[in-house]
mmCIF file of C-alpha atoms in Angstrom:
data_model
loop_
_atom_site.group_PDB
_atom_site.id
_atom_site.type_symbol
_atom_site.label_atom_id
_atom_site.label_comp_id
_atom_site.label_asym_id
_atom_site.label_seq_id
_atom_site.Cartn_x
_atom_site.Cartn_y
_atom_site.Cartn_z
ATOM 1 C CA MET A 1 -8.764 30.447 -28.039
ATOM 2 C CA ARG A 2 -11.128 28.537 -25.779
ATOM 3 C CA ALA A 3 -9.961 27.862 -22.224
ATOM 4 C CA LEU A 4 -11.315 26.661 -18.902
ATOM 5 C CA MET A 5 -10.453 29.425 -16.452
ATOM 6 C CA TYR A 6 -10.094 29.072 -12.699
ATOM 7 C CA LEU A 7 -11.466 32.340 -11.298
ATOM 8 C CA GLY A 8 -11.648 31.612 -7.567
ATOM 9 C CA THR A 9 -12.936 29.079 -5.064
ATOM 10 C CA ARG A 10 -15.379 26.771 -6.876
ATOM 11 C CA GLU A 11 -15.441 29.122 -9.860
ATOM 12 C CA MET A 12 -14.563 27.611 -13.237
ATOM 13 C CA GLU A 13 -15.751 29.163 -16.501
ATOM 14 C CA ILE A 14 -15.241 28.556 -20.199
ATOM 15 C CA HIS A 15 -13.781 31.655 -21.886
ATOM 16 C CA GLU A 16 -13.857 31.850 -25.677
ATOM 17 C CA ASP A 17 -11.593 34.881 -26.209
ATOM 18 C CA VAL A 18 -8.341 33.938 -24.464
ATOM 19 C CA SER A 19 -5.240 35.010 -26.389
ATOM 20 C CA GLU A 20 -3.372 32.166 -28.059
ATOM 21 C CA PRO A 21 0.201 31.616 -26.823
ATOM 22 C CA LYS A 22 3.015 32.982 -28.980
ATOM 23 C CA VAL A 23 6.005 30.841 -29.796
ATOM 24 C CA THR A 24 9.328 31.905 -28.219
ATOM 25 C CA PRO A 25 12.887 30.517 -28.459
ATOM 26 C CA GLY A 26 13.183 27.017 -27.053
ATOM 27 C CA GLN A 27 9.415 26.608 -26.803
ATOM 28 C CA VAL A 28 6.816 24.790 -28.876
ATOM 29 C CA ILE A 29 3.102 25.407 -29.262
ATOM 30 C CA LEU A 30 0.855 22.386 -28.816
ATOM 31 C CA ARG A 31 -2.695 21.828 -29.934
ATOM 32 C CA VAL A 32 -3.929 20.057 -26.812
ATOM 33 C CA GLY A 33 -5.116 16.489 -27.336
ATOM 34 C CA ALA A 34 -6.223 15.568 -23.809
ATOM 35 C CA ALA A 35 -5.653 17.110 -20.384
ATOM 36 C CA SER A 36 -6.455 15.062 -17.287
ATOM 37 C CA ILE A 37 -7.740 16.564 -14.045
ATOM 38 C CA CYS A 38 -5.375 15.949 -11.120
ATOM 39 C CA GLY A 39 -6.370 15.763 -7.471
ATOM 40 C CA SER A 40 -4.222 18.841 -6.917
ATOM 41 C CA ASP A 41 -6.352 20.687 -9.500
ATOM 42 C CA LEU A 42 -9.384 19.807 -7.368
ATOM 43 C CA HIS A 43 -7.628 21.231 -4.297
ATOM 44 C CA GLY A 44 -7.043 24.393 -6.275
ATOM 45 C CA PHE A 45 -10.697 24.495 -7.311
ATOM 46 C CA LEU A 46 -11.662 24.298 -3.619
ATOM 47 C CA GLY A 47 -9.346 27.194 -2.777
ATOM 48 C CA LYS A 48 -6.904 24.956 -0.885
ATOM 49 C CA SER A 49 -3.843 25.495 -3.087
ATOM 50 C CA ALA A 50 -2.049 28.759 -2.382
ATOM 51 C CA LYS A 51 0.100 28.215 -5.472
ATOM 52 C CA ARG A 52 -2.864 28.403 -7.829
ATOM 53 C CA VAL A 53 -3.670 32.085 -8.112
ATOM 54 C CA PRO A 54 -6.715 33.043 -10.217
ATOM 55 C CA PRO A 55 -7.281 33.836 -12.984
ATOM 56 C CA LEU A 56 -5.451 30.728 -14.142
ATOM 57 C CA ILE A 57 -5.635 28.048 -16.823
ATOM 58 C CA MET A 58 -4.866 24.878 -14.894
ATOM 59 C CA GLY A 59 -3.974 21.506 -16.394
ATOM 60 C CA HIS A 60 -0.569 19.827 -16.088
ATOM 61 C CA GLU A 61 -1.270 16.234 -17.225
ATOM 62 C CA PHE A 62 -1.608 16.446 -20.980
ATOM 63 C CA THR A 63 -0.748 15.526 -24.541
ATOM 64 C CA GLY A 64 -0.672 17.608 -27.667
ATOM 65 C CA GLU A 65 0.383 17.930 -31.280
ATOM 66 C CA ILE A 66 3.140 20.391 -32.126
ATOM 67 C CA VAL A 67 1.848 23.186 -34.378
ATOM 68 C CA ASP A 68 4.718 25.689 -34.075
ATOM 69 C CA LEU A 69 8.412 25.588 -33.184
ATOM 70 C CA GLY A 70 10.476 28.274 -31.490
ATOM 71 C CA LEU A 71 13.987 29.268 -32.495
ATOM 72 C CA GLY A 72 16.576 26.645 -31.537
ATOM 73 C CA VAL A 73 14.215 23.671 -31.398
ATOM 74 C CA ASP A 74 15.792 20.975 -33.538
ATOM 75 C CA ARG A 75 14.814 17.549 -32.142
ATOM 76 C CA LEU A 76 11.078 18.001 -32.627
ATOM 77 C CA SER A 77 8.945 18.602 -35.700
ATOM 78 C CA ILE A 78 5.572 20.107 -36.462
ATOM 79 C CA GLY A 79 3.043 17.276 -36.298
ATOM 80 C CA ASP A 80 4.817 15.342 -33.529
ATOM 81 C CA ARG A 81 2.503 14.087 -30.793
ATOM 82 C CA VAL A 82 3.967 14.511 -27.331
ATOM 83 C CA THR A 83 3.271 14.277 -23.635
ATOM 84 C CA VAL A 84 4.875 16.851 -21.367
ATOM 85 C CA ASN A 85 6.751 16.827 -18.068
ATOM 86 C CA PRO A 86 5.209 19.978 -16.549
ATOM 87 C CA ILE A 87 7.837 20.463 -13.810
ATOM 88 C CA LEU A 88 10.365 23.085 -14.886
ATOM 89 C CA SER A 89 13.440 22.814 -12.671
ATOM 90 C CA CYS A 90 16.454 25.109 -12.673
ATOM 91 C CA GLY A 91 19.073 22.412 -13.315
ATOM 92 C CA ARG A 92 21.711 24.227 -11.248
ATOM 93 C CA CYS A 93 20.780 23.963 -7.549
ATOM 94 C CA ASN A 94 22.042 21.254 -5.189
ATOM 95 C CA GLU A 95 18.822 19.251 -5.510
ATOM 96 C CA CYS A 96 18.917 19.305 -9.309
ATOM 97 C CA LEU A 97 22.606 18.366 -9.388
ATOM 98 C CA GLN A 98 21.753 15.358 -7.200
ATOM 99 C CA GLY A 99 19.046 14.329 -9.659
ATOM 100 C CA ARG A 100 16.212 15.326 -7.334
ATOM 101 C CA THR A 101 14.687 17.799 -9.773
ATOM 102 C CA SER A 102 11.154 17.396 -8.416
ATOM 103 C CA ILE A 103 12.121 19.246 -5.225
ATOM 104 C CA CYS A 104 14.125 21.996 -6.903
ATOM 105 C CA PRO A 105 13.402 25.092 -4.758
ATOM 106 C CA HIS A 106 13.228 27.182 -7.930
ATOM 107 C CA ARG A 107 10.886 24.883 -9.854
ATOM 108 C CA THR A 108 7.783 26.151 -11.578
ATOM 109 C CA VAL A 109 4.943 24.077 -12.987
ATOM 110 C CA ILE A 110 2.879 24.356 -16.147
ATOM 111 C CA GLY A 111 -0.711 24.826 -15.015
ATOM 112 C CA ILE A 112 0.355 26.647 -11.847
ATOM 113 C CA GLU A 113 2.960 29.341 -12.507
ATOM 114 C CA HIS A 114 2.448 29.043 -16.278
ATOM 115 C CA PRO A 115 -0.792 28.719 -18.285
ATOM 116 C CA GLY A 116 -1.821 25.082 -18.468
ATOM 117 C CA ALA A 117 -3.547 22.732 -20.863
ATOM 118 C CA PHE A 118 -7.247 23.156 -20.126
ATOM 119 C CA ALA A 119 -7.330 25.059 -23.413
ATOM 120 C CA ASN A 120 -7.012 24.566 -27.168
ATOM 121 C CA TYR A 121 -3.336 25.511 -27.197
ATOM 122 C CA VAL A 122 -0.455 25.652 -24.718
ATOM 123 C CA SER A 123 3.182 26.760 -24.903
ATOM 124 C CA VAL A 124 5.777 24.419 -23.366
ATOM 125 C CA PRO A 125 9.572 24.060 -23.345
ATOM 126 C CA ALA A 126 10.774 21.714 -26.079
ATOM 127 C CA GLU A 127 13.043 19.935 -23.591
ATOM 128 C CA SER A 128 9.974 18.942 -21.545
ATOM 129 C CA CYS A 129 8.367 17.076 -24.445
ATOM 130 C CA PHE A 130 8.386 13.284 -24.790
ATOM 131 C CA LYS A 131 7.280 11.894 -28.152
ATOM 132 C CA LEU A 132 4.295 9.573 -28.017
ATOM 133 C CA PRO A 133 4.424 6.281 -29.927
ATOM 134 C CA GLU A 134 1.746 6.099 -32.614
ATOM 135 C CA HIS A 135 -0.195 3.403 -30.772
ATOM 136 C CA VAL A 136 -0.481 5.427 -27.527
ATOM 137 C CA GLY A 137 -3.640 7.515 -27.609
ATOM 138 C CA ASP A 138 -4.184 10.922 -26.049
ATOM 139 C CA LEU A 139 -6.086 9.507 -23.067
ATOM 140 C CA GLU A 140 -3.301 7.092 -22.218
ATOM 141 C CA GLY A 141 -0.679 9.759 -22.874
ATOM 142 C CA SER A 142 -2.343 12.137 -20.438
ATOM 143 C CA MET A 143 -1.824 9.504 -17.708
ATOM 144 C CA VAL A 144 1.976 9.407 -18.024
ATOM 145 C CA GLU A 145 2.362 12.182 -15.461
ATOM 146 C CA SER A 146 0.139 10.392 -12.940
ATOM 147 C CA LEU A 147 1.984 7.092 -13.258
ATOM 148 C CA ALA A 148 5.339 8.861 -12.877
ATOM 149 C CA ASN A 149 4.271 9.834 -9.337
ATOM 150 C CA ALA A 150 3.757 6.191 -8.390
ATOM 151 C CA LEU A 151 7.033 5.112 -9.976
ATOM 152 C CA HIS A 152 8.899 7.789 -8.019
ATOM 153 C CA ILE A 153 7.611 6.278 -4.754
ATOM 154 C CA PHE A 154 8.869 2.800 -5.536
ATOM 155 C CA ASP A 155 12.131 3.979 -7.070
ATOM 156 C CA ARG A 156 13.058 5.659 -3.782
ATOM 157 C CA SER A 157 11.731 2.790 -1.628
ATOM 158 C CA LEU A 158 13.334 -0.229 -3.301
ATOM 159 C CA HIS A 159 16.028 -0.943 -0.729
ATOM 160 C CA GLY A 160 15.482 -4.662 -1.164
ATOM 161 C CA PHE A 161 12.730 -7.023 -2.212
ATOM 162 C CA ILE A 162 9.296 -5.657 -1.307
ATOM 163 C CA GLN A 163 6.946 -8.508 -0.471
ATOM 164 C CA SER A 164 3.990 -6.701 1.091
ATOM 165 C CA VAL A 165 2.386 -3.334 0.356
ATOM 166 C CA ALA A 166 -0.681 -1.531 1.685
ATOM 167 C CA ILE A 167 -2.198 1.254 -0.390
ATOM 168 C CA ILE A 168 -4.620 3.622 1.292
ATOM 169 C CA GLY A 169 -7.082 5.023 -1.231
ATOM 170 C CA ALA A 170 -8.191 3.522 -4.562
ATOM 171 C CA GLY A 171 -8.224 6.726 -6.575
ATOM 172 C CA THR A 172 -5.923 7.318 -9.538
ATOM 173 C CA GLN A 173 -2.689 7.314 -7.550
ATOM 174 C CA GLY A 174 -3.714 4.349 -5.405
ATOM 175 C CA LEU A 175 -4.692 2.244 -8.412
ATOM 176 C CA LEU A 176 -1.482 3.097 -10.233
ATOM 177 C CA ALA A 177 0.565 2.295 -7.109
ATOM 178 C CA THR A 178 -1.247 -1.048 -6.949
ATOM 179 C CA GLN A 179 -0.054 -1.912 -10.426
ATOM 180 C CA VAL A 180 3.498 -0.745 -9.763
ATOM 181 C CA ALA A 181 3.586 -2.850 -6.579
ATOM 182 C CA ARG A 182 2.580 -5.876 -8.626
ATOM 183 C CA HIS A 183 5.129 -4.924 -11.294
ATOM 184 C CA VAL A 184 8.022 -4.887 -8.788
ATOM 185 C CA GLY A 185 7.054 -8.292 -7.409
ATOM 186 C CA ALA A 186 5.010 -7.677 -4.256
ATOM 187 C CA THR A 187 2.885 -10.730 -3.507
ATOM 188 C CA GLN A 188 0.656 -9.223 -0.802
ATOM 189 C CA ILE A 189 -1.019 -5.996 -1.904
ATOM 190 C CA ALA A 190 -3.815 -4.569 0.239
ATOM 191 C CA VAL A 191 -5.899 -1.637 -1.002
ATOM 192 C CA THR A 192 -8.301 0.249 1.247
ATOM 193 C CA ASP A 193 -11.214 2.447 0.212
ATOM 194 C CA MET A 194 -14.906 2.954 0.910
ATOM 195 C CA VAL A 195 -16.219 2.739 -2.672
ATOM 196 C CA PRO A 196 -16.983 -0.851 -3.759
ATOM 197 C CA SER A 197 -16.502 -0.172 -7.483
ATOM 198 C CA ARG A 198 -13.017 1.203 -6.856
ATOM 199 C CA LEU A 199 -12.096 -1.782 -4.715
ATOM 200 C CA LEU A 200 -13.327 -4.109 -7.450
ATOM 201 C CA LEU A 201 -11.105 -2.338 -9.963
ATOM 202 C CA ALA A 202 -8.190 -2.549 -7.516
ATOM 203 C CA SER A 203 -8.638 -6.328 -7.393
ATOM 204 C CA THR A 204 -8.702 -6.468 -11.180
ATOM 205 C CA LEU A 205 -5.481 -4.439 -11.352
ATOM 206 C CA GLY A 206 -3.518 -6.579 -8.922
ATOM 207 C CA ALA A 207 -4.651 -6.139 -5.306
ATOM 208 C CA SER A 208 -4.604 -9.412 -3.368
ATOM 209 C CA HIS A 209 -6.771 -7.917 -0.604
ATOM 210 C CA SER A 210 -9.424 -5.235 -1.119
ATOM 211 C CA ILE A 211 -10.534 -3.734 2.197
ATOM 212 C CA ASN A 212 -13.746 -1.726 2.539
ATOM 213 C CA VAL A 213 -13.095 0.636 5.447
ATOM 214 C CA LEU A 214 -16.840 0.932 6.094
ATOM 215 C CA GLU A 215 -16.930 -2.778 6.883
ATOM 216 C CA SER A 216 -13.508 -3.540 8.412
ATOM 217 C CA ASP A 217 -10.844 -1.780 10.436
ATOM 218 C CA PRO A 218 -8.139 -1.224 7.794
ATOM 219 C CA VAL A 219 -5.203 -1.540 10.185
ATOM 220 C CA GLU A 220 -6.487 -4.798 11.646
ATOM 221 C CA ALA A 221 -7.184 -6.136 8.158
ATOM 222 C CA VAL A 222 -3.636 -5.382 6.986
ATOM 223 C CA LEU A 223 -2.169 -6.977 10.118
ATOM 224 C CA ASP A 224 -4.362 -10.040 9.563
ATOM 225 C CA MET A 225 -3.089 -10.277 5.985
ATOM 226 C CA THR A 226 0.510 -10.356 7.242
ATOM 227 C CA ASP A 227 -0.021 -12.614 10.293
ATOM 228 C CA GLY A 228 0.371 -9.644 12.611
ATOM 229 C CA GLN A 229 3.695 -8.500 11.173
ATOM 230 C CA GLY A 230 2.653 -5.444 9.144
ATOM 231 C CA VAL A 231 3.745 -4.565 5.608
ATOM 232 C CA ASP A 232 7.066 -3.509 4.106
ATOM 233 C CA LEU A 233 5.631 -0.383 2.483
ATOM 234 C CA VAL A 234 2.495 1.732 2.856
ATOM 235 C CA VAL A 235 1.444 4.282 0.239
ATOM 236 C CA GLU A 236 -0.951 6.851 1.714
ATOM 237 C CA ALA A 237 -2.801 8.268 -1.294
ATOM 238 C CA VAL A 238 -5.712 10.019 0.447
ATOM 239 C CA GLY A 239 -4.201 12.921 2.351
ATOM 240 C CA HIS A 240 -6.161 12.852 5.604
ATOM 241 C CA THR A 241 -4.608 12.944 9.059
ATOM 242 C CA ALA A 242 -6.435 9.758 10.102
ATOM 243 C CA THR A 243 -5.203 7.777 7.100
ATOM 244 C CA GLN A 244 -1.656 9.097 7.521
ATOM 245 C CA GLU A 245 -1.688 7.776 11.097
ATOM 246 C CA GLN A 246 -3.141 4.464 9.877
ATOM 247 C CA ALA A 247 -0.227 4.169 7.464
ATOM 248 C CA VAL A 248 2.322 4.153 10.287
ATOM 249 C CA ARG A 249 0.329 1.582 12.277
ATOM 250 C CA MET A 250 0.285 -0.807 9.291
ATOM 251 C CA LEU A 251 4.083 -1.076 9.100
ATOM 252 C CA ARG A 252 6.270 -4.024 10.039
ATOM 253 C CA GLN A 253 9.518 -3.553 11.939
ATOM 254 C CA GLY A 254 11.730 -1.320 9.806
ATOM 255 C CA GLY A 255 8.882 -0.581 7.378
ATOM 256 C CA GLU A 256 8.356 2.591 5.371
ATOM 257 C CA ALA A 257 5.278 4.785 4.980
ATOM 258 C CA VAL A 258 5.157 7.174 2.032
ATOM 259 C CA LEU A 259 2.771 10.120 2.218
ATOM 260 C CA LEU A 260 1.516 11.076 -1.228
ATOM 261 C CA GLY A 261 -2.005 12.421 -0.714
ATOM 262 C CA LEU A 262 -2.669 16.126 -0.323
ATOM 263 C CA GLY A 263 -5.169 17.964 1.815
ATOM 264 C CA ALA A 264 -4.594 16.949 5.435
ATOM 265 C CA GLU A 265 -6.237 19.675 7.498
ATOM 266 C CA SER A 266 -4.099 19.161 10.606
ATOM 267 C CA PRO A 267 -0.678 17.675 11.445
ATOM 268 C CA MET A 268 -0.489 13.926 11.961
ATOM 269 C CA ALA A 269 0.426 12.521 15.367
ATOM 270 C CA ILE A 270 3.538 10.328 15.379
ATOM 271 C CA ASP A 271 4.417 7.841 18.124
ATOM 272 C CA GLY A 272 8.057 8.768 18.601
ATOM 273 C CA VAL A 273 8.836 5.758 20.780
ATOM 274 C CA ALA A 274 7.487 3.360 18.147
ATOM 275 C CA MET A 275 9.402 5.202 15.432
ATOM 276 C CA VAL A 276 12.670 4.719 17.328
ATOM 277 C CA ASN A 277 12.146 1.219 18.707
ATOM 278 C CA ARG A 278 10.855 -0.206 15.425
ATOM 279 C CA GLU A 279 13.106 1.873 13.124
ATOM 280 C CA LEU A 280 10.154 3.076 11.062
ATOM 281 C CA ILE A 281 10.525 5.442 8.125
ATOM 282 C CA VAL A 282 7.906 8.062 7.255
ATOM 283 C CA ARG A 283 8.566 10.294 4.275
ATOM 284 C CA GLY A 284 6.819 12.372 1.705
ATOM 285 C CA SER A 285 6.901 11.920 -2.053
ATOM 286 C CA TYR A 286 6.573 14.911 -4.348
ATOM 287 C CA ALA A 287 6.103 14.352 -8.067
ATOM 288 C CA TYR A 288 8.876 12.643 -10.073
ATOM 289 C CA THR A 289 12.068 13.103 -12.061
ATOM 290 C CA SER A 290 12.457 13.104 -15.838
ATOM 291 C CA LEU A 291 13.744 9.532 -15.545
ATOM 292 C CA ASP A 292 10.543 8.510 -13.735
ATOM 293 C CA PHE A 293 8.542 10.272 -16.449
ATOM 294 C CA ALA A 294 10.356 8.448 -19.251
ATOM 295 C CA HIS A 295 9.933 5.110 -17.431
ATOM 296 C CA SER A 296 6.218 5.828 -17.035
ATOM 297 C CA LEU A 297 5.791 6.440 -20.763
ATOM 298 C CA LYS A 298 7.637 3.217 -21.522
ATOM 299 C CA LEU A 299 5.492 1.093 -19.197
ATOM 300 C CA ILE A 300 2.287 2.511 -20.655
ATOM 301 C CA SER A 301 3.621 2.091 -24.190
ATOM 302 C CA ILE A 302 4.410 -1.619 -23.752
ATOM 303 C CA GLY A 303 1.168 -2.318 -21.896
ATOM 304 C CA LYS A 304 2.690 -3.174 -18.503
ATOM 305 C CA ILE A 305 0.427 -0.699 -16.691
ATOM 306 C CA ASP A 306 -3.283 -0.369 -17.440
ATOM 307 C CA VAL A 307 -4.326 3.275 -17.405
ATOM 308 C CA HIS A 308 -7.165 2.971 -19.887
ATOM 309 C CA SER A 309 -9.582 1.387 -17.396
ATOM 310 C CA MET A 310 -9.495 4.366 -15.028
ATOM 311 C CA VAL A 311 -9.721 7.418 -17.318
ATOM 312 C CA VAL A 312 -12.684 8.732 -19.305
ATOM 313 C CA ALA A 313 -12.919 11.598 -21.801
ATOM 314 C CA ARG A 314 -15.206 14.607 -21.510
ATOM 315 C CA ASP A 315 -15.449 17.766 -23.627
ATOM 316 C CA LEU A 316 -13.651 20.827 -22.285
ATOM 317 C CA GLU A 317 -17.012 22.650 -22.229
ATOM 318 C CA GLN A 318 -18.139 20.233 -19.516
ATOM 319 C CA GLY A 319 -15.193 21.269 -17.347
ATOM 320 C CA PRO A 320 -17.097 23.388 -14.797
ATOM 321 C CA SER A 321 -19.664 20.666 -14.101
ATOM 322 C CA ILE A 322 -17.009 17.930 -14.078
ATOM 323 C CA PHE A 323 -15.003 19.768 -11.413
ATOM 324 C CA GLU A 324 -18.157 20.111 -9.312
ATOM 325 C CA LYS A 325 -18.938 16.424 -9.708
ATOM 326 C CA LEU A 326 -15.419 15.258 -8.873
ATOM 327 C CA VAL A 327 -15.341 17.149 -5.581
ATOM 328 C CA ASP A 328 -18.968 16.581 -4.547
ATOM 329 C CA ASN A 329 -20.038 13.175 -5.849
ATOM 330 C CA PRO A 330 -17.608 11.403 -8.192
ATOM 331 C CA GLU A 331 -19.542 8.112 -8.094
ATOM 332 C CA GLU A 332 -17.911 5.867 -10.737
ATOM 333 C CA LEU A 333 -15.478 8.519 -11.971
ATOM 334 C CA ILE A 334 -11.818 8.002 -11.100
ATOM 335 C CA LYS A 335 -9.977 10.099 -13.683
ATOM 336 C CA VAL A 336 -11.368 12.533 -16.245
ATOM 337 C CA ALA A 337 -9.470 13.901 -19.228
ATOM 338 C CA LEU A 338 -10.816 17.064 -20.824
ATOM 339 C CA ILE A 339 -10.735 17.200 -24.629
ATOM 340 C CA PRO A 340 -10.576 20.736 -26.070
ATOM 341 C CA GLY A 341 -11.377 19.856 -29.660
ATOM 342 C CA SER A 342 -10.490 22.142 -32.550
#
């Protein structure tokens, strides 16, 4: 089996002689259709993810065709095309029993604790598989996991009608959050970034205000958009201390900032007096639930969310150079899905 192996910091290699996974009870074997590269995979590539221990086959955003069924699998068939929820929760802890499976303390993740989908074949639990409609291609199907992250943010933040949203960062998660904000009825949606092509795409996908941070102060621009009031919700999708602090400063009275981006090198500073006096909320958002995942697949399936315009396909063999490009100089690339082939 061919696989893209993570061997250490900035070390990715194609290996041609990796053992194929063996089917076990409750599992299915997939021939991988497409596996998208997540920002967290890039953090792993840079040696910034302690969870990703080399040697490892990463890849947790993927589709595949079932080629073998384990004992006890009865709702799936060989030949079914599926996308996979890679978060494997215990189902028994307090968090799981409350429906908050994404923060199960016993969770494991395909592509981190288990071999992932940057390979020809991958073994996954049958219960984690979601059948793909015939009209949803592998590229679109590999984006279901990404969109589920954005849906999880808004599901937990909809305590009333959201009129104004600021999204910091026009990468994959920022662009998806832009579309979800539009979907839930926000009329003022500001997106900040420093790459003009990404800001142009953000405008196409629903942003009412695209703010180039190299030309304007993003906090001042958001306050101008809202007549000095600030926004109901900020999604911080970059993961830098400076942008996390910007998120709090963009909020209206009683507003909520959601930290989604990874990679902040130092703790953010929080103005405790402002937090109390203005009743601000700052929280993190980790992944999604199975309900979010199913909702994501539905929205993509019925064409409510455009994922096609932000993802491109590349051969698995290009994986090492693609990882280098995404961390050093992504240029026009936003999301890349690796295609293993036969």
